[in-house]
GROMACS .gro file of C-alpha atoms in nm:
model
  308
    1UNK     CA    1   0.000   0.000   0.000
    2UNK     CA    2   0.113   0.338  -0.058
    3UNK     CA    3   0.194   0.621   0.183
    4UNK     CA    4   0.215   0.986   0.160
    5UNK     CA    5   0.552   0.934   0.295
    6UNK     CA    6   0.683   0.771  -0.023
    7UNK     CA    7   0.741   1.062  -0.290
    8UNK     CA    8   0.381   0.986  -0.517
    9UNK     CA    9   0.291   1.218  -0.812
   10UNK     CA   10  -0.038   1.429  -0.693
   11UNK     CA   11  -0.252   1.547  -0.969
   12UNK     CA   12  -0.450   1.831  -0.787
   13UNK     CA   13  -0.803   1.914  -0.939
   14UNK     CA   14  -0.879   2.299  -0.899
   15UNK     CA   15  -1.127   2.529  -1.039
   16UNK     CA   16  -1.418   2.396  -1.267
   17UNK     CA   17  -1.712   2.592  -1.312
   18UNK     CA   18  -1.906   2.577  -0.997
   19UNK     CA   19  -2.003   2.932  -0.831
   20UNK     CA   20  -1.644   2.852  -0.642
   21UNK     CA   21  -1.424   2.867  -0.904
   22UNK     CA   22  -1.195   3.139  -0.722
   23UNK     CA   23  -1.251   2.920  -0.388
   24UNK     CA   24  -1.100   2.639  -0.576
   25UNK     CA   25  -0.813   2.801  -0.723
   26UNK     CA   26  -0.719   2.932  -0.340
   27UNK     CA   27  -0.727   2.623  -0.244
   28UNK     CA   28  -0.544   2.400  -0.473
   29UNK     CA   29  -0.231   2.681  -0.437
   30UNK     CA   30  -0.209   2.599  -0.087
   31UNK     CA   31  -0.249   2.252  -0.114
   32UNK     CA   32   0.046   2.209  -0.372
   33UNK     CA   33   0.266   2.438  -0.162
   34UNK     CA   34   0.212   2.183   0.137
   35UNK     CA   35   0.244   1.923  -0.103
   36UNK     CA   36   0.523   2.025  -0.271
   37UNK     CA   37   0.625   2.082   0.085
   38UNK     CA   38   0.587   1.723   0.226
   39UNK     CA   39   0.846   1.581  -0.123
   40UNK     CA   40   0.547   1.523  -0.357
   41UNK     CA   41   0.562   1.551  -0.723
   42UNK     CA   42   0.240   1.781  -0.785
   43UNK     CA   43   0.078   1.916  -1.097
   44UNK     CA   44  -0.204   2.146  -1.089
   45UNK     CA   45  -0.516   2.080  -1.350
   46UNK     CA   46  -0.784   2.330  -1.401
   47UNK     CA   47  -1.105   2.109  -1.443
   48UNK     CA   48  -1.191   2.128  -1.808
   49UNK     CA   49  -1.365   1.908  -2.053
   50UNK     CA   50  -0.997   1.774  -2.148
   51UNK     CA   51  -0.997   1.619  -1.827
   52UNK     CA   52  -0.934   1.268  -1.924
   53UNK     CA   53  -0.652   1.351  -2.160
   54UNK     CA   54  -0.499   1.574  -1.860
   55UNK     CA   55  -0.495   1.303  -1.606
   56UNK     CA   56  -0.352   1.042  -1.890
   57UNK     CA   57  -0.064   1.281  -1.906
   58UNK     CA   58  -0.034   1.369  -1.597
   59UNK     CA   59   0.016   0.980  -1.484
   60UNK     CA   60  -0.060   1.060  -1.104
   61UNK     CA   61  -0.043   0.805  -0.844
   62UNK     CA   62  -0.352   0.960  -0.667
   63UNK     CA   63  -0.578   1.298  -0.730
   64UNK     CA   64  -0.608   1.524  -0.468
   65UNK     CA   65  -0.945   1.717  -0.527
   66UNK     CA   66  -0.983   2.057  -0.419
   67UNK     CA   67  -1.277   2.175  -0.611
   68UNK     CA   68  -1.602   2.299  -0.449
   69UNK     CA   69  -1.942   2.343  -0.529
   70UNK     CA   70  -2.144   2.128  -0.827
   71UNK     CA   71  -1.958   1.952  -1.009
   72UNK     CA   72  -1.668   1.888  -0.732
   73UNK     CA   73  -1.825   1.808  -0.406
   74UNK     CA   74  -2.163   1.626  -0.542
   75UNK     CA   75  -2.051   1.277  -0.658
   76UNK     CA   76  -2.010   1.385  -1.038
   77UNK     CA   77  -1.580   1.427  -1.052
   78UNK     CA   78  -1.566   1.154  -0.780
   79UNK     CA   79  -1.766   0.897  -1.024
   80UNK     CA   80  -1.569   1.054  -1.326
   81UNK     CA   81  -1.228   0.913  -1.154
   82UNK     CA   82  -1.332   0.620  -1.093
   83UNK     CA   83  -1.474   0.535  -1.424
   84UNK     CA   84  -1.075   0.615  -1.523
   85UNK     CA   85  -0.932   0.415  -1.222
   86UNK     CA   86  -0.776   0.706  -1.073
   87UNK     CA   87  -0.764   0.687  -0.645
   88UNK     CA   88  -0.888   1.040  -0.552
   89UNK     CA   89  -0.854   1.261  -0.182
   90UNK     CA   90  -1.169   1.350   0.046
   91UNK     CA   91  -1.570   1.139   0.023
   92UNK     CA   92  -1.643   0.868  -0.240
   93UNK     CA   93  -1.906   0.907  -0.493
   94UNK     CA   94  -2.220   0.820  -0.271
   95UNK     CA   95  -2.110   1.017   0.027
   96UNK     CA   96  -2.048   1.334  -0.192
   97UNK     CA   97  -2.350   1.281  -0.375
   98UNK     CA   98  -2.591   1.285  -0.027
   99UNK     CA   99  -2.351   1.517   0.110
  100UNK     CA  100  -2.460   1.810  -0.142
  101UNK     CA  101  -2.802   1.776  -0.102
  102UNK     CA  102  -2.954   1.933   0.196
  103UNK     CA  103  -3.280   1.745   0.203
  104UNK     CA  104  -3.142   1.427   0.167
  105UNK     CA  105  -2.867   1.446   0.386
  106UNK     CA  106  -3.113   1.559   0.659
  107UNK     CA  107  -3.365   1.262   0.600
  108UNK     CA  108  -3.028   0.979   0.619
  109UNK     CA  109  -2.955   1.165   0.982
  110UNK     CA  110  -3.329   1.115   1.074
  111UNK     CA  111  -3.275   0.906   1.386
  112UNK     CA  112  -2.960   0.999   1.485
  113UNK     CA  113  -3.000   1.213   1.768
  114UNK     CA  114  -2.906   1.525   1.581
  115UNK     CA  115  -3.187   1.824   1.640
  116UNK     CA  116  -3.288   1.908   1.247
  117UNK     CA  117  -3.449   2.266   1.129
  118UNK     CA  118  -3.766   2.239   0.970
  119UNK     CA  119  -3.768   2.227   0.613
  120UNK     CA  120  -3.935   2.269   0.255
  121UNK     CA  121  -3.894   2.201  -0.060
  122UNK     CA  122  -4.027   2.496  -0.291
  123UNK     CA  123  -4.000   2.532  -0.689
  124UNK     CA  124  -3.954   2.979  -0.693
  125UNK     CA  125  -4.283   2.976  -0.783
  126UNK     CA  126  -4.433   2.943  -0.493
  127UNK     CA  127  -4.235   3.208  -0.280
  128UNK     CA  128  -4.440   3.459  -0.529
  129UNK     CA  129  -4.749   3.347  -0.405
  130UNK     CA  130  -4.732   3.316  -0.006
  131UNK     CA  131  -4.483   3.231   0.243
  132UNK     CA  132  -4.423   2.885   0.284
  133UNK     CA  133  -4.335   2.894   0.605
  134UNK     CA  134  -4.359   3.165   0.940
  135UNK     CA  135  -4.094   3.447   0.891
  136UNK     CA  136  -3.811   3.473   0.998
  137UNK     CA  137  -3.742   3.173   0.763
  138UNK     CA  138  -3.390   3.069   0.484
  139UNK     CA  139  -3.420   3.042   0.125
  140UNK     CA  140  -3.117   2.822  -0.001
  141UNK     CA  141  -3.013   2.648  -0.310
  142UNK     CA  142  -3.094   2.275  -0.202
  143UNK     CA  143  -2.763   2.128  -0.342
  144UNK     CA  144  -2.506   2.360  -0.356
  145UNK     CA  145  -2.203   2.478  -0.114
  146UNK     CA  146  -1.998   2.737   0.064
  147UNK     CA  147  -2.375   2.932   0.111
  148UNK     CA  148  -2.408   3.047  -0.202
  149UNK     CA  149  -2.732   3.236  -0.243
  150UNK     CA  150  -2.845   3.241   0.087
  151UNK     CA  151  -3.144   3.457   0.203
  152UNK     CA  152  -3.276   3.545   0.494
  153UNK     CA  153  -3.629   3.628   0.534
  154UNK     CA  154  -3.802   3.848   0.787
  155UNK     CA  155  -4.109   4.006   0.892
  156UNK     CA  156  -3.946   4.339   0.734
  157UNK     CA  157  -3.821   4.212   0.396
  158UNK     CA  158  -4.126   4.242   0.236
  159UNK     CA  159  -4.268   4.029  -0.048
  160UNK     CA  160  -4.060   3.833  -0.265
  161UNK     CA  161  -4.119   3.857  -0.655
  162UNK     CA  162  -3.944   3.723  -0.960
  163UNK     CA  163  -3.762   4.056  -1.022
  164UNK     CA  164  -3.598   4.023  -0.658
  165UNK     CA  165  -3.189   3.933  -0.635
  166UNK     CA  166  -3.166   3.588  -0.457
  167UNK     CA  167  -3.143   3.212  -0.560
  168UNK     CA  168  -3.516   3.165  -0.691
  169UNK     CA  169  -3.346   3.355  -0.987
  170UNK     CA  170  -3.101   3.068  -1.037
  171UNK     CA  171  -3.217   2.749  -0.888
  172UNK     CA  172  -3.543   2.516  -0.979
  173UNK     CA  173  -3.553   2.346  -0.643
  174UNK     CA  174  -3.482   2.559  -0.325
  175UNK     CA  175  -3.507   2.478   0.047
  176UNK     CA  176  -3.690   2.710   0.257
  177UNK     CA  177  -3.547   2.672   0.671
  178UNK     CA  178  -3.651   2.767   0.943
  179UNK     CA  179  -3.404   3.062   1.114
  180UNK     CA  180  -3.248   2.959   1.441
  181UNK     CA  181  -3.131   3.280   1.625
  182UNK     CA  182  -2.791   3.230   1.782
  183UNK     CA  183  -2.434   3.149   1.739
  184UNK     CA  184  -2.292   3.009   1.428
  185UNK     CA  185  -2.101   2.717   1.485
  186UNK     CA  186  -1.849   2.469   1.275
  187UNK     CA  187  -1.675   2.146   1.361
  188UNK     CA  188  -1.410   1.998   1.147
  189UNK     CA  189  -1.382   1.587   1.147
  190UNK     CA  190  -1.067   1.433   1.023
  191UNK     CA  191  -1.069   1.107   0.978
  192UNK     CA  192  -1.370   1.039   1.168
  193UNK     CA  193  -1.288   1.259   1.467
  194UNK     CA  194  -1.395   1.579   1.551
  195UNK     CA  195  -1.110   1.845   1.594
  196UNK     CA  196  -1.289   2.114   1.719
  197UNK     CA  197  -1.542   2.398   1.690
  198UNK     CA  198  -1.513   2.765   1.583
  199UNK     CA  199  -1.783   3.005   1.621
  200UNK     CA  200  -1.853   3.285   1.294
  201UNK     CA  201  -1.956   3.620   1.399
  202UNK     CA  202  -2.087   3.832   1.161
  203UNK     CA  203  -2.189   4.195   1.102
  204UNK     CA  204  -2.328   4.029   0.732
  205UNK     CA  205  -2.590   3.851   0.969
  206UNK     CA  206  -2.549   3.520   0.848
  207UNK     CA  207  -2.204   3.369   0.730
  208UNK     CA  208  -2.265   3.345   0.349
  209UNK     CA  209  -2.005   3.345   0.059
  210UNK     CA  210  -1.916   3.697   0.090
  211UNK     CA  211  -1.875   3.661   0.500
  212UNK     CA  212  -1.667   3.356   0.438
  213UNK     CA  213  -1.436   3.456   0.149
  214UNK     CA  214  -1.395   3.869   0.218
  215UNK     CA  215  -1.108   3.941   0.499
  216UNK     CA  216  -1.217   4.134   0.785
  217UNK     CA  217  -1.606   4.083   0.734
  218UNK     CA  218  -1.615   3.770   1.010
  219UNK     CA  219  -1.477   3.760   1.344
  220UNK     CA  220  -1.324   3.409   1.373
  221UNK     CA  221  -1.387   3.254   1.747
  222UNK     CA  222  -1.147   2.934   1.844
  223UNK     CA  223  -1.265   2.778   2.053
  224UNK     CA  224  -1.631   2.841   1.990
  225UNK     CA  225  -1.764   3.109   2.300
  226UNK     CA  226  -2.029   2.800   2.425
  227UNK     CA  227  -2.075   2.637   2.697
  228UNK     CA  228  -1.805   2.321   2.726
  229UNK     CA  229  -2.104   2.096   2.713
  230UNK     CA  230  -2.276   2.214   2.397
  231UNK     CA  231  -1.889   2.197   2.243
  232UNK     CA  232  -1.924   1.858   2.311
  233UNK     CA  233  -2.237   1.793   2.143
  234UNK     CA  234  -2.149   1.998   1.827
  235UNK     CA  235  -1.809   1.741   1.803
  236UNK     CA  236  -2.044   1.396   1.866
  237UNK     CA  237  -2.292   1.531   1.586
  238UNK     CA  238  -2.034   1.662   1.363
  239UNK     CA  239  -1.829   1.306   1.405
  240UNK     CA  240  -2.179   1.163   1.367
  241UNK     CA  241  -2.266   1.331   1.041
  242UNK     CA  242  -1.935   1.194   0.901
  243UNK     CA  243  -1.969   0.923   1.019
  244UNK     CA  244  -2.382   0.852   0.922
  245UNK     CA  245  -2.322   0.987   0.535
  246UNK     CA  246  -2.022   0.758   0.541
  247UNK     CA  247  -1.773   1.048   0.457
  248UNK     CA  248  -1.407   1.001   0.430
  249UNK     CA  249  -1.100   1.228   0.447
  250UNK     CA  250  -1.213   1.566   0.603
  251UNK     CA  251  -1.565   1.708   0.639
  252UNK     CA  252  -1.716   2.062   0.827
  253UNK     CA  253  -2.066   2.041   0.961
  254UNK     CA  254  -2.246   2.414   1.047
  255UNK     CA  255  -2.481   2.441   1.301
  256UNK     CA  256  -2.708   2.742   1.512
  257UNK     CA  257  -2.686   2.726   1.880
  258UNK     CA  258  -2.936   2.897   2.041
  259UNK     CA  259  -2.858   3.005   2.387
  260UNK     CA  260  -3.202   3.110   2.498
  261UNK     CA  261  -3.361   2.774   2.414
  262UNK     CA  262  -3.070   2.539   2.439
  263UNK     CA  263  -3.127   2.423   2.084
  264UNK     CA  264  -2.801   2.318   1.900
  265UNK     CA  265  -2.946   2.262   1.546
  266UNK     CA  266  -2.728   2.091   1.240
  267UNK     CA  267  -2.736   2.283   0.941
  268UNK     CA  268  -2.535   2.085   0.668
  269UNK     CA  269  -2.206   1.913   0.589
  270UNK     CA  270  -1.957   1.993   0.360
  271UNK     CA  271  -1.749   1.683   0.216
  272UNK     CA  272  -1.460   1.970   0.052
  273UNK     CA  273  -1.454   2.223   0.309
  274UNK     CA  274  -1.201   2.515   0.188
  275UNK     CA  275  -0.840   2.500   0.196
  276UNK     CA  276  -0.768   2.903   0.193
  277UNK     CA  277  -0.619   3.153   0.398
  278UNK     CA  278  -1.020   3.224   0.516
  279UNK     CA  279  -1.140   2.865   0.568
  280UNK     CA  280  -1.204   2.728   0.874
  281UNK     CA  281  -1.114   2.387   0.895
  282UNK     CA  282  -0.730   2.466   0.886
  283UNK     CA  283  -0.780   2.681   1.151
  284UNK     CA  284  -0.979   2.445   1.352
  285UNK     CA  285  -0.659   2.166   1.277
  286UNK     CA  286  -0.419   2.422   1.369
  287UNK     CA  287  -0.567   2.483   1.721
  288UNK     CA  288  -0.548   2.130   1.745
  289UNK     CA  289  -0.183   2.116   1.701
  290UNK     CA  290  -0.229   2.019   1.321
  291UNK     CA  291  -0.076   2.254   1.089
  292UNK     CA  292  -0.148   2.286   0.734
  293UNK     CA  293   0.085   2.036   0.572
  294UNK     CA  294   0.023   1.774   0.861
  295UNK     CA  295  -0.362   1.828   0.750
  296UNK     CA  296  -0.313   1.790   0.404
  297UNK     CA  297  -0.040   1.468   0.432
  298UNK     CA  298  -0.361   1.337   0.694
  299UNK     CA  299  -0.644   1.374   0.404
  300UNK     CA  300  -0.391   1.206   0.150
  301UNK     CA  301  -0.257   0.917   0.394
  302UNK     CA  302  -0.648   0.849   0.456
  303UNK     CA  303  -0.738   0.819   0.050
  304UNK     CA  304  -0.419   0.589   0.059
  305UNK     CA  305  -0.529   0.372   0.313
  306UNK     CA  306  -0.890   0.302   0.191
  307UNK     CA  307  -0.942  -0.003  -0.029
  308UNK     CA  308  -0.987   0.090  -0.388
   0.00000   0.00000   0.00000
């Protein structure tokens, strides 16, 4: 079996044409630095329909994936490599495919213990007629990442309509959430164990894509400002998340806690959380005494070691 410490050639998968392109790109520069870094070989690919006849001359051992969003994270790349017999970093094709959608991945953790917003699932159409649900309430695209297009809706926004900014402009299916006031939480799990949580404070309101990919717009919190106890929790559900969708490599799962009410309410998971300056889940590892090329030699020793 191979190990990341024998020198391997690392084809690294960055950009593609998700709404985190520039996410991707980030990413993938820091992960062939630590690579690079660590005595690997690396060459960087930007995802293109030439894919296949990259990778055949690229020969790589094993693909290190650092896209995001469709296309990367939702079972689609994962399937592509291993129609081509390529090994590949981070959640297998069924895992990433649950993983990315927001429904499903709620209904598989049914029974788990884990306290689950309400939910709906709405075609734009109907936000034009009536609310679907009480305000406040979240209008999110139902499979895609990083909280792209995310809208909150209160008793002050008014009514929505089809000429409104926000993802019923770009999206057939959409979730609609319930709002849990509080704290925003994350926990990173690393080969099935949870490192830590982090707590996002935001003048934004809610951490979207621009709170989680502008400097200075979120306050970053390690270790989260909660109660030791409800840390605990966060790391059991995160590490059962992982675990439940059958996740490999390195996953993030958000969640609201709610101080007033004690709720502590799981949000999502991400199966490719970022690998930037701004991302979270290296600075989670870090405060766990992992630094950046120890996490990235982890996520590749843990591809290596899985049967393929």
């Amino acid at each position: 079996m191979m190990t990341a410490r024998k020198t391997l050639n690392i084809a690294i998968l960055a950009g593609g044409r998700s709404a985190e392109r520039d996410v991707s790109l980030d990413s993938a520069r820091a992960i062939d630095a630590a690579l690079e870094q660590l005595g690997h070989r690396t060459q960087r690919i930007d995802v293109t329909p030439a894919l296949a006849q990259d990778l055949e001359r690229a020969d790589p051992d094993i693909v290190f994936n650092a896209l995001h969003g469709q296309g990367g994270e939702d079972g689609v790349i994962q399937g592509f490599l291993e129609t081509l017999g390529y090994r590949y970093t981070h959640s297998d094709v069924k895992s990433s495919a649950v993983a990315m959608d927001k429904k499903l991945t709620k209904r598989l953790l049914e029974g788990h213990g884990l306290d689950l917003a309400a939910d709906r699932i709405i075609v734009p159409d109907e936000l034009y007629e009536a609310d679907p649900m009480p305000r406040p309430f979240v209008i999110k695209a139902l499979d895609e990442g990083s909280s792209v297009s995310v809208v909150i809706v209160t008793a002050e926004s008014g009514p929505i309509t089809s000429d409104m900014e926000g993802p019923w402009q770009s999206y057939a299916r959409l979730m609609v959430e319930e709002y849990i006031p509080g704290q925003e939480l994350s926990v990173a799990v690393l080969q099935g164990k949870a490192l830590g949580v982090i707590e996002l404070r935001t003048a934004a309101g809610f951490y979207d894509y621009r709170a989680k990919y502008t400097d200075g717009v979120t306050q970053h919190i390690m270790p989260a400002d909660v109660p030791q106890a409800v840390a605990d929790k966060a790391c059991a559900h995160a590490q059962t998340a992982h675990l439940g969708l059958g996740c490999s490599g390195v996953t993030r799962s958000d969640f609201r806690y709610d101080p007033e009410t004690g709720r502590l309410v799981f949000l999502e998971l991400n199966t490719q959380p970022g690998m930037t300056e701004l991302s979270l889940v290296p600075e989670i590892a870090a405060h766990a005494g992992i630094d950046f090329s120890s996490l990235v030699s982890a996520i590749l020793d843990d591809a290596l070691a899985r049967p393929w």
